[in-house]
Amino acid sequence: QTDVCESADWYNSKFIVSMAANMNMTRTPDVHFISEARTEGTKFVVLAPDFSQIAKYCDEWIPIQAGQDTALWMAANHVILKEYYIDRQVPYFIDYVKRYTDLPFLV
C-alpha cells in the first residue's frame, strides 16, 4: 500500500500491482499517473476482495480473500526464483540479488 518509488515513476513502469489499496480515495492527487501509464501500455492489476473504485480501471482484478495475499506472493516469489535463479542463471538478477537484497543470508 506504500511504495518506495515516487508516484510519478509509475509512468515508467510496465507492470503495476495495487494490493488492497483504493488509490482513488487514499492517493487522489497521484492516481492520474496510473491512467497515464496505462495509456503508454502498462499492465495494471488489482488484488482486492472488493471491486473498488480503482479496480474498475485495472486490466485484471484478482478478488483475493483475507489470508490469501501471503500465499499469492509466496507463489510469485517461487516462480521468480525458480525461473531466474534455479532453472536459468540470469546475470542481472544474480547481481541485483547480491547487491540489494538479503537473499544470500536466507536459509
mmCIF file of N, CA and C in Angstrom:
data_model
loop_
_atom_site.group_PDB
_atom_site.id
_atom_site.type_symbol
_atom_site.label_atom_id
_atom_site.label_comp_id
_atom_site.label_asym_id
_atom_site.label_seq_id
_atom_site.Cartn_x
_atom_site.Cartn_y
_atom_site.Cartn_z
ATOM 1 N N GLN A 1 0.818 -1.192 0.000
ATOM 2 C CA GLN A 1 0.000 0.000 0.000
ATOM 3 C C GLN A 1 0.854 1.246 0.000
ATOM 4 N N THR A 2 2.070 1.117 0.425
ATOM 5 C CA THR A 2 3.009 2.209 0.253
ATOM 6 C C THR A 2 4.131 1.673 -0.616
ATOM 7 N N ASP A 3 4.797 2.558 -1.293
ATOM 8 C CA ASP A 3 5.868 2.093 -2.162
ATOM 9 C C ASP A 3 7.082 2.976 -2.017
ATOM 10 N N VAL A 4 8.172 2.484 -2.486
ATOM 11 C CA VAL A 4 9.430 3.188 -2.348
ATOM 12 C C VAL A 4 9.548 4.297 -3.391
ATOM 13 N N CYS A 5 9.109 4.011 -4.591
ATOM 14 C CA CYS A 5 9.267 4.999 -5.657
ATOM 15 C C CYS A 5 8.227 6.115 -5.556
ATOM 16 N N GLU A 6 8.536 7.209 -6.199
ATOM 17 C CA GLU A 6 7.589 8.313 -6.275
ATOM 18 C C GLU A 6 6.458 7.930 -7.234
ATOM 19 N N SER A 7 5.276 8.409 -6.982
ATOM 20 C CA SER A 7 4.123 8.056 -7.810
ATOM 21 C C SER A 7 4.332 8.422 -9.271
ATOM 22 N N ALA A 8 5.066 9.485 -9.539
ATOM 23 C CA ALA A 8 5.329 9.872 -10.921
ATOM 24 C C ALA A 8 6.119 8.796 -11.662
ATOM 25 N N ASP A 9 6.818 7.945 -10.925
ATOM 26 C CA ASP A 9 7.598 6.881 -11.548
ATOM 27 C C ASP A 9 6.710 5.755 -12.074
ATOM 28 N N TRP A 10 5.457 5.716 -11.656
ATOM 29 C CA TRP A 10 4.525 4.718 -12.197
ATOM 30 C C TRP A 10 4.445 4.843 -13.713
ATOM 31 N N TYR A 11 4.623 6.056 -14.199
ATOM 32 C CA TYR A 11 4.565 6.306 -15.638
ATOM 33 C C TYR A 11 5.639 5.512 -16.377
ATOM 34 N N ASN A 12 6.754 5.228 -15.723
ATOM 35 C CA ASN A 12 7.852 4.485 -16.342
ATOM 36 C C ASN A 12 7.727 2.975 -16.157
ATOM 37 N N SER A 13 6.712 2.530 -15.444
ATOM 38 C CA SER A 13 6.550 1.108 -15.161
ATOM 39 C C SER A 13 5.886 0.388 -16.315
ATOM 40 N N LYS A 14 6.119 -0.910 -16.366
ATOM 41 C CA LYS A 14 5.473 -1.759 -17.367
ATOM 42 C C LYS A 14 4.404 -2.642 -16.728
ATOM 43 N N PHE A 15 4.479 -2.806 -15.403
ATOM 44 C CA PHE A 15 3.530 -3.659 -14.686
ATOM 45 C C PHE A 15 3.351 -3.083 -13.291
ATOM 46 N N ILE A 16 2.114 -2.784 -12.917
ATOM 47 C CA ILE A 16 1.808 -2.220 -11.604
ATOM 48 C C ILE A 16 0.775 -3.104 -10.923
ATOM 49 N N VAL A 17 1.029 -3.405 -9.660
ATOM 50 C CA VAL A 17 0.080 -4.165 -8.854
ATOM 51 C C VAL A 17 -0.367 -3.287 -7.696
ATOM 52 N N SER A 18 -1.666 -3.150 -7.541
ATOM 53 C CA SER A 18 -2.233 -2.460 -6.393
ATOM 54 C C SER A 18 -2.862 -3.524 -5.504
ATOM 55 N N MET A 19 -2.414 -3.574 -4.270
ATOM 56 C CA MET A 19 -2.890 -4.628 -3.378
ATOM 57 C C MET A 19 -3.673 -4.036 -2.220
ATOM 58 N N ALA A 20 -4.971 -4.268 -2.225
ATOM 59 C CA ALA A 20 -5.861 -3.855 -1.138
ATOM 60 C C ALA A 20 -5.741 -2.369 -0.829
ATOM 61 N N ALA A 21 -5.523 -1.568 -1.857
ATOM 62 C CA ALA A 21 -5.441 -0.126 -1.672
ATOM 63 C C ALA A 21 -6.358 0.543 -2.692
ATOM 64 N N ASN A 22 -7.165 1.448 -2.233
ATOM 65 C CA ASN A 22 -8.059 2.181 -3.122
ATOM 66 C C ASN A 22 -7.438 3.556 -3.368
ATOM 67 N N MET A 23 -6.583 3.619 -4.384
ATOM 68 C CA MET A 23 -5.821 4.846 -4.631
ATOM 69 C C MET A 23 -6.705 6.035 -4.959
ATOM 70 N N ASN A 24 -7.884 5.811 -5.498
ATOM 71 C CA ASN A 24 -8.791 6.933 -5.769
ATOM 72 C C ASN A 24 -9.150 7.669 -4.486
ATOM 73 N N MET A 25 -9.194 6.947 -3.392
ATOM 74 C CA MET A 25 -9.553 7.547 -2.110
ATOM 75 C C MET A 25 -8.328 7.947 -1.284
ATOM 76 N N THR A 26 -7.271 7.135 -1.325
ATOM 77 C CA THR A 26 -6.131 7.362 -0.443
ATOM 78 C C THR A 26 -5.001 8.165 -1.082
ATOM 79 N N ARG A 27 -4.918 8.156 -2.404
ATOM 80 C CA ARG A 27 -3.850 8.882 -3.104
ATOM 81 C C ARG A 27 -4.444 9.655 -4.273
ATOM 82 N N THR A 28 -5.462 10.404 -4.010
ATOM 83 C CA THR A 28 -6.196 11.128 -5.043
ATOM 84 C C THR A 28 -5.298 11.985 -5.937
ATOM 85 N N PRO A 29 -4.343 12.733 -5.410
ATOM 86 C CA PRO A 29 -3.510 13.558 -6.300
ATOM 87 C C PRO A 29 -2.597 12.741 -7.217
ATOM 88 N N ASP A 30 -2.341 11.482 -6.848
ATOM 89 C CA ASP A 30 -1.390 10.656 -7.604
ATOM 90 C C ASP A 30 -2.036 9.683 -8.583
ATOM 91 N N VAL A 31 -3.304 9.429 -8.456
ATOM 92 C CA VAL A 31 -3.924 8.344 -9.213
ATOM 93 C C VAL A 31 -3.903 8.586 -10.723
ATOM 94 N N HIS A 32 -3.775 9.825 -11.153
ATOM 95 C CA HIS A 32 -3.742 10.085 -12.594
ATOM 96 C C HIS A 32 -2.515 9.460 -13.253
ATOM 97 N N PHE A 33 -1.450 9.210 -12.476
ATOM 98 C CA PHE A 33 -0.271 8.564 -13.044
ATOM 99 C C PHE A 33 -0.579 7.141 -13.502
ATOM 100 N N ILE A 34 -1.532 6.486 -12.839
ATOM 101 C CA ILE A 34 -1.927 5.135 -13.257
ATOM 102 C C ILE A 34 -2.562 5.184 -14.641
ATOM 103 N N SER A 35 -3.498 6.103 -14.849
ATOM 104 C CA SER A 35 -4.152 6.185 -16.160
ATOM 105 C C SER A 35 -3.169 6.600 -17.246
ATOM 106 N N GLU A 36 -2.220 7.483 -16.916
ATOM 107 C CA GLU A 36 -1.213 7.881 -17.896
ATOM 108 C C GLU A 36 -0.295 6.709 -18.240
ATOM 109 N N ALA A 37 0.061 5.921 -17.252
ATOM 110 C CA ALA A 37 0.901 4.750 -17.501
ATOM 111 C C ALA A 37 0.157 3.728 -18.356
ATOM 112 N N ARG A 38 -1.118 3.531 -18.075
ATOM 113 C CA ARG A 38 -1.910 2.583 -18.864
ATOM 114 C C ARG A 38 -2.020 3.030 -20.306
ATOM 115 N N THR A 39 -2.084 4.340 -20.530
ATOM 116 C CA THR A 39 -2.120 4.861 -21.894
ATOM 117 C C THR A 39 -0.845 4.486 -22.647
ATOM 118 N N GLU A 40 0.262 4.381 -21.903
ATOM 119 C CA GLU A 40 1.547 4.015 -22.504
ATOM 120 C C GLU A 40 1.756 2.500 -22.576
ATOM 121 N N GLY A 41 0.750 1.730 -22.162
ATOM 122 C CA GLY A 41 0.836 0.280 -22.294
ATOM 123 C C GLY A 41 1.123 -0.495 -21.027
ATOM 124 N N THR A 42 1.188 0.175 -19.899
ATOM 125 C CA THR A 42 1.443 -0.501 -18.630
ATOM 126 C C THR A 42 0.269 -1.398 -18.269
ATOM 127 N N LYS A 43 0.554 -2.607 -17.823
ATOM 128 C CA LYS A 43 -0.493 -3.511 -17.353
ATOM 129 C C LYS A 43 -0.725 -3.213 -15.878
ATOM 130 N N PHE A 44 -1.985 -3.083 -15.501
ATOM 131 C CA PHE A 44 -2.355 -2.722 -14.136
ATOM 132 C C PHE A 44 -3.258 -3.800 -13.558
ATOM 133 N N VAL A 45 -2.825 -4.392 -12.450
ATOM 134 C CA VAL A 45 -3.562 -5.476 -11.806
ATOM 135 C C VAL A 45 -3.916 -5.044 -10.388
ATOM 136 N N VAL A 46 -5.137 -5.328 -9.973
ATOM 137 C CA VAL A 46 -5.598 -5.004 -8.623
ATOM 138 C C VAL A 46 -5.892 -6.299 -7.874
ATOM 139 N N LEU A 47 -5.306 -6.424 -6.690
ATOM 140 C CA LEU A 47 -5.577 -7.542 -5.795
ATOM 141 C C LEU A 47 -6.380 -6.992 -4.633
ATOM 142 N N ALA A 48 -7.650 -7.307 -4.589
ATOM 143 C CA ALA A 48 -8.520 -6.790 -3.530
ATOM 144 C C ALA A 48 -9.770 -7.652 -3.440
ATOM 145 N N PRO A 49 -10.323 -7.789 -2.236
ATOM 146 C CA PRO A 49 -11.532 -8.593 -2.092
ATOM 147 C C PRO A 49 -12.770 -7.940 -2.699
ATOM 148 N N ASP A 50 -12.766 -6.613 -2.810
ATOM 149 C CA ASP A 50 -13.936 -5.913 -3.341
ATOM 150 C C ASP A 50 -13.598 -5.241 -4.672
ATOM 151 N N PHE A 51 -14.607 -5.089 -5.497
ATOM 152 C CA PHE A 51 -14.427 -4.395 -6.771
ATOM 153 C C PHE A 51 -14.545 -2.904 -6.488
ATOM 154 N N SER A 52 -13.423 -2.305 -6.111
ATOM 155 C CA SER A 52 -13.394 -0.924 -5.637
ATOM 156 C C SER A 52 -13.313 0.056 -6.793
ATOM 157 N N GLN A 53 -13.214 1.334 -6.443
ATOM 158 C CA GLN A 53 -13.112 2.369 -7.466
ATOM 159 C C GLN A 53 -11.881 2.185 -8.333
ATOM 160 N N ILE A 54 -10.778 1.747 -7.758
ATOM 161 C CA ILE A 54 -9.558 1.568 -8.541
ATOM 162 C C ILE A 54 -9.633 0.308 -9.391
ATOM 163 N N ALA A 55 -10.374 -0.692 -8.937
ATOM 164 C CA ALA A 55 -10.469 -1.941 -9.691
ATOM 165 C C ALA A 55 -11.165 -1.753 -11.037
ATOM 166 N N LYS A 56 -12.018 -0.761 -11.141
ATOM 167 C CA LYS A 56 -12.711 -0.563 -12.413
ATOM 168 C C LYS A 56 -11.782 -0.044 -13.505
ATOM 169 N N TYR A 57 -10.592 0.434 -13.128
ATOM 170 C CA TYR A 57 -9.619 0.922 -14.105
ATOM 171 C C TYR A 57 -8.569 -0.117 -14.485
ATOM 172 N N CYS A 58 -8.535 -1.233 -13.797
ATOM 173 C CA CYS A 58 -7.437 -2.176 -13.981
ATOM 174 C C CYS A 58 -7.640 -3.072 -15.206
ATOM 175 N N ASP A 59 -6.536 -3.696 -15.623
ATOM 176 C CA ASP A 59 -6.591 -4.679 -16.696
ATOM 177 C C ASP A 59 -7.099 -6.012 -16.166
ATOM 178 N N GLU A 60 -6.741 -6.292 -14.933
ATOM 179 C CA GLU A 60 -7.172 -7.543 -14.326
ATOM 180 C C GLU A 60 -7.408 -7.339 -12.841
ATOM 181 N N TRP A 61 -8.531 -7.847 -12.363
ATOM 182 C CA TRP A 61 -8.871 -7.779 -10.944
ATOM 183 C C TRP A 61 -8.829 -9.187 -10.382
ATOM 184 N N ILE A 62 -8.031 -9.391 -9.341
ATOM 185 C CA ILE A 62 -7.932 -10.694 -8.686
ATOM 186 C C ILE A 62 -8.581 -10.564 -7.314
ATOM 187 N N PRO A 63 -9.777 -11.130 -7.152
ATOM 188 C CA PRO A 63 -10.520 -10.974 -5.891
ATOM 189 C C PRO A 63 -10.031 -11.941 -4.813
ATOM 190 N N ILE A 64 -8.902 -11.614 -4.183
ATOM 191 C CA ILE A 64 -8.370 -12.487 -3.143
ATOM 192 C C ILE A 64 -9.173 -12.329 -1.857
ATOM 193 N N GLN A 65 -9.203 -13.391 -1.103
ATOM 194 C CA GLN A 65 -9.892 -13.377 0.188
ATOM 195 C C GLN A 65 -8.875 -13.092 1.293
ATOM 196 N N ALA A 66 -9.359 -12.764 2.456
ATOM 197 C CA ALA A 66 -8.490 -12.495 3.598
ATOM 198 C C ALA A 66 -7.593 -13.706 3.858
ATOM 199 N N GLY A 67 -6.316 -13.462 4.023
ATOM 200 C CA GLY A 67 -5.369 -14.534 4.286
ATOM 201 C C GLY A 67 -4.739 -15.138 3.045
ATOM 202 N N GLN A 68 -5.244 -14.815 1.866
ATOM 203 C CA GLN A 68 -4.683 -15.372 0.636
ATOM 204 C C GLN A 68 -3.517 -14.562 0.093
ATOM 205 N N ASP A 69 -3.344 -13.339 0.557
ATOM 206 C CA ASP A 69 -2.308 -12.478 -0.004
ATOM 207 C C ASP A 69 -0.909 -13.046 0.223
ATOM 208 N N THR A 70 -0.652 -13.610 1.379
ATOM 209 C CA THR A 70 0.658 -14.188 1.654
ATOM 210 C C THR A 70 0.943 -15.355 0.727
ATOM 211 N N ALA A 71 -0.038 -16.234 0.557
ATOM 212 C CA ALA A 71 0.142 -17.383 -0.329
ATOM 213 C C ALA A 71 0.365 -16.935 -1.767
ATOM 214 N N LEU A 72 -0.327 -15.905 -2.195
ATOM 215 C CA LEU A 72 -0.171 -15.400 -3.560
ATOM 216 C C LEU A 72 1.240 -14.873 -3.791
ATOM 217 N N TRP A 73 1.772 -14.067 -2.860
ATOM 218 C CA TRP A 73 3.114 -13.512 -3.040
ATOM 219 C C TRP A 73 4.197 -14.568 -2.849
ATOM 220 N N MET A 74 3.950 -15.561 -2.016
ATOM 221 C CA MET A 74 4.914 -16.663 -1.900
ATOM 222 C C MET A 74 4.990 -17.428 -3.215
ATOM 223 N N ALA A 75 3.852 -17.619 -3.857
ATOM 224 C CA ALA A 75 3.833 -18.293 -5.162
ATOM 225 C C ALA A 75 4.557 -17.455 -6.218
ATOM 226 N N ALA A 76 4.335 -16.133 -6.203
ATOM 227 C CA ALA A 76 5.022 -15.249 -7.151
ATOM 228 C C ALA A 76 6.535 -15.302 -6.924
ATOM 229 N N ASN A 77 6.969 -15.256 -5.668
ATOM 230 C CA ASN A 77 8.395 -15.349 -5.369
ATOM 231 C C ASN A 77 8.973 -16.689 -5.795
ATOM 232 N N HIS A 78 8.204 -17.752 -5.617
ATOM 233 C CA HIS A 78 8.647 -19.078 -6.034
ATOM 234 C C HIS A 78 8.910 -19.105 -7.543
ATOM 235 N N VAL A 79 8.004 -18.569 -8.324
ATOM 236 C CA VAL A 79 8.161 -18.549 -9.783
ATOM 237 C C VAL A 79 9.386 -17.722 -10.174
ATOM 238 N N ILE A 80 9.547 -16.541 -9.572
ATOM 239 C CA ILE A 80 10.691 -15.681 -9.898
ATOM 240 C C ILE A 80 12.003 -16.386 -9.578
ATOM 241 N N LEU A 81 12.112 -16.961 -8.383
ATOM 242 C CA LEU A 81 13.353 -17.634 -8.000
ATOM 243 C C LEU A 81 13.611 -18.873 -8.846
ATOM 244 N N LYS A 82 12.561 -19.612 -9.158
ATOM 245 C CA LYS A 82 12.733 -20.823 -9.968
ATOM 246 C C LYS A 82 13.186 -20.483 -11.381
ATOM 247 N N GLU A 83 12.556 -19.481 -11.995
ATOM 248 C CA GLU A 83 12.859 -19.171 -13.393
ATOM 249 C C GLU A 83 14.141 -18.362 -13.572
ATOM 250 N N TYR A 84 14.504 -17.522 -12.604
ATOM 251 C CA TYR A 84 15.664 -16.645 -12.772
ATOM 252 C C TYR A 84 16.855 -17.008 -11.901
ATOM 253 N N TYR A 85 16.729 -18.045 -11.088
ATOM 254 C CA TYR A 85 17.825 -18.411 -10.197
ATOM 255 C C TYR A 85 18.146 -19.904 -10.256
ATOM 256 N N ILE A 86 17.114 -20.740 -10.297
ATOM 257 C CA ILE A 86 17.320 -22.186 -10.307
ATOM 258 C C ILE A 86 17.431 -22.721 -11.735
ATOM 259 N N ASP A 87 16.385 -22.510 -12.548
ATOM 260 C CA ASP A 87 16.359 -23.063 -13.906
ATOM 261 C C ASP A 87 17.372 -22.394 -14.834
ATOM 262 N N ARG A 88 17.563 -21.106 -14.660
ATOM 263 C CA ARG A 88 18.421 -20.348 -15.566
ATOM 264 C C ARG A 88 19.091 -19.247 -14.762
ATOM 265 N N GLN A 89 20.404 -19.187 -14.802
ATOM 266 C CA GLN A 89 21.142 -18.165 -14.073
ATOM 267 C C GLN A 89 21.183 -16.880 -14.903
ATOM 268 N N VAL A 90 20.397 -15.901 -14.502
ATOM 269 C CA VAL A 90 20.358 -14.614 -15.196
ATOM 270 C C VAL A 90 21.325 -13.667 -14.496
ATOM 271 N N PRO A 91 22.394 -13.231 -15.169
ATOM 272 C CA PRO A 91 23.419 -12.402 -14.512
ATOM 273 C C PRO A 91 22.862 -11.130 -13.872
ATOM 274 N N TYR A 92 21.948 -10.443 -14.552
ATOM 275 C CA TYR A 92 21.382 -9.218 -13.972
ATOM 276 C C TYR A 92 20.659 -9.525 -12.669
ATOM 277 N N PHE A 93 19.881 -10.602 -12.646
ATOM 278 C CA PHE A 93 19.133 -10.982 -11.438
ATOM 279 C C PHE A 93 20.089 -11.352 -10.309
ATOM 280 N N ILE A 94 21.116 -12.135 -10.618
ATOM 281 C CA ILE A 94 22.088 -12.551 -9.604
ATOM 282 C C ILE A 94 22.785 -11.330 -9.006
ATOM 283 N N ASP A 95 23.206 -10.394 -9.849
ATOM 284 C CA ASP A 95 23.864 -9.184 -9.371
ATOM 285 C C ASP A 95 22.921 -8.350 -8.499
ATOM 286 N N TYR A 96 21.674 -8.203 -8.929
ATOM 287 C CA TYR A 96 20.688 -7.438 -8.167
ATOM 288 C C TYR A 96 20.465 -8.060 -6.784
ATOM 289 N N VAL A 97 20.311 -9.368 -6.763
ATOM 290 C CA VAL A 97 20.074 -10.079 -5.500
ATOM 291 C C VAL A 97 21.243 -9.876 -4.542
ATOM 292 N N LYS A 98 22.462 -9.963 -5.047
ATOM 293 C CA LYS A 98 23.643 -9.808 -4.192
ATOM 294 C C LYS A 98 23.784 -8.394 -3.649
ATOM 295 N N ARG A 99 23.449 -7.402 -4.461
ATOM 296 C CA ARG A 99 23.640 -6.015 -4.055
ATOM 297 C C ARG A 99 22.529 -5.462 -3.171
ATOM 298 N N TYR A 100 21.285 -5.797 -3.493
ATOM 299 C CA TYR A 100 20.163 -5.066 -2.892
ATOM 300 C C TYR A 100 19.227 -5.890 -2.013
ATOM 301 N N THR A 101 19.452 -7.171 -1.866
ATOM 302 C CA THR A 101 18.539 -7.971 -1.046
ATOM 303 C C THR A 101 19.297 -8.733 0.035
ATOM 304 N N ASP A 102 18.530 -9.352 0.913
ATOM 305 C CA ASP A 102 19.152 -10.193 1.934
ATOM 306 C C ASP A 102 19.053 -11.676 1.560
ATOM 307 N N LEU A 103 18.749 -11.969 0.313
ATOM 308 C CA LEU A 103 18.618 -13.357 -0.145
ATOM 309 C C LEU A 103 19.862 -14.208 0.142
ATOM 310 N N PRO A 104 21.084 -13.663 -0.035
ATOM 311 C CA PRO A 104 22.246 -14.518 0.258
ATOM 312 C C PRO A 104 22.311 -15.012 1.707
ATOM 313 N N PHE A 105 21.622 -14.331 2.618
ATOM 314 C CA PHE A 105 21.651 -14.712 4.025
ATOM 315 C C PHE A 105 20.506 -15.645 4.416
ATOM 316 N N LEU A 106 19.540 -15.837 3.519
ATOM 317 C CA LEU A 106 18.406 -16.697 3.833
ATOM 318 C C LEU A 106 18.785 -18.158 3.743
ATOM 319 N N VAL A 107 18.190 -18.961 4.597
ATOM 320 C CA VAL A 107 18.466 -20.397 4.581
ATOM 321 C C VAL A 107 17.256 -21.095 4.022
#
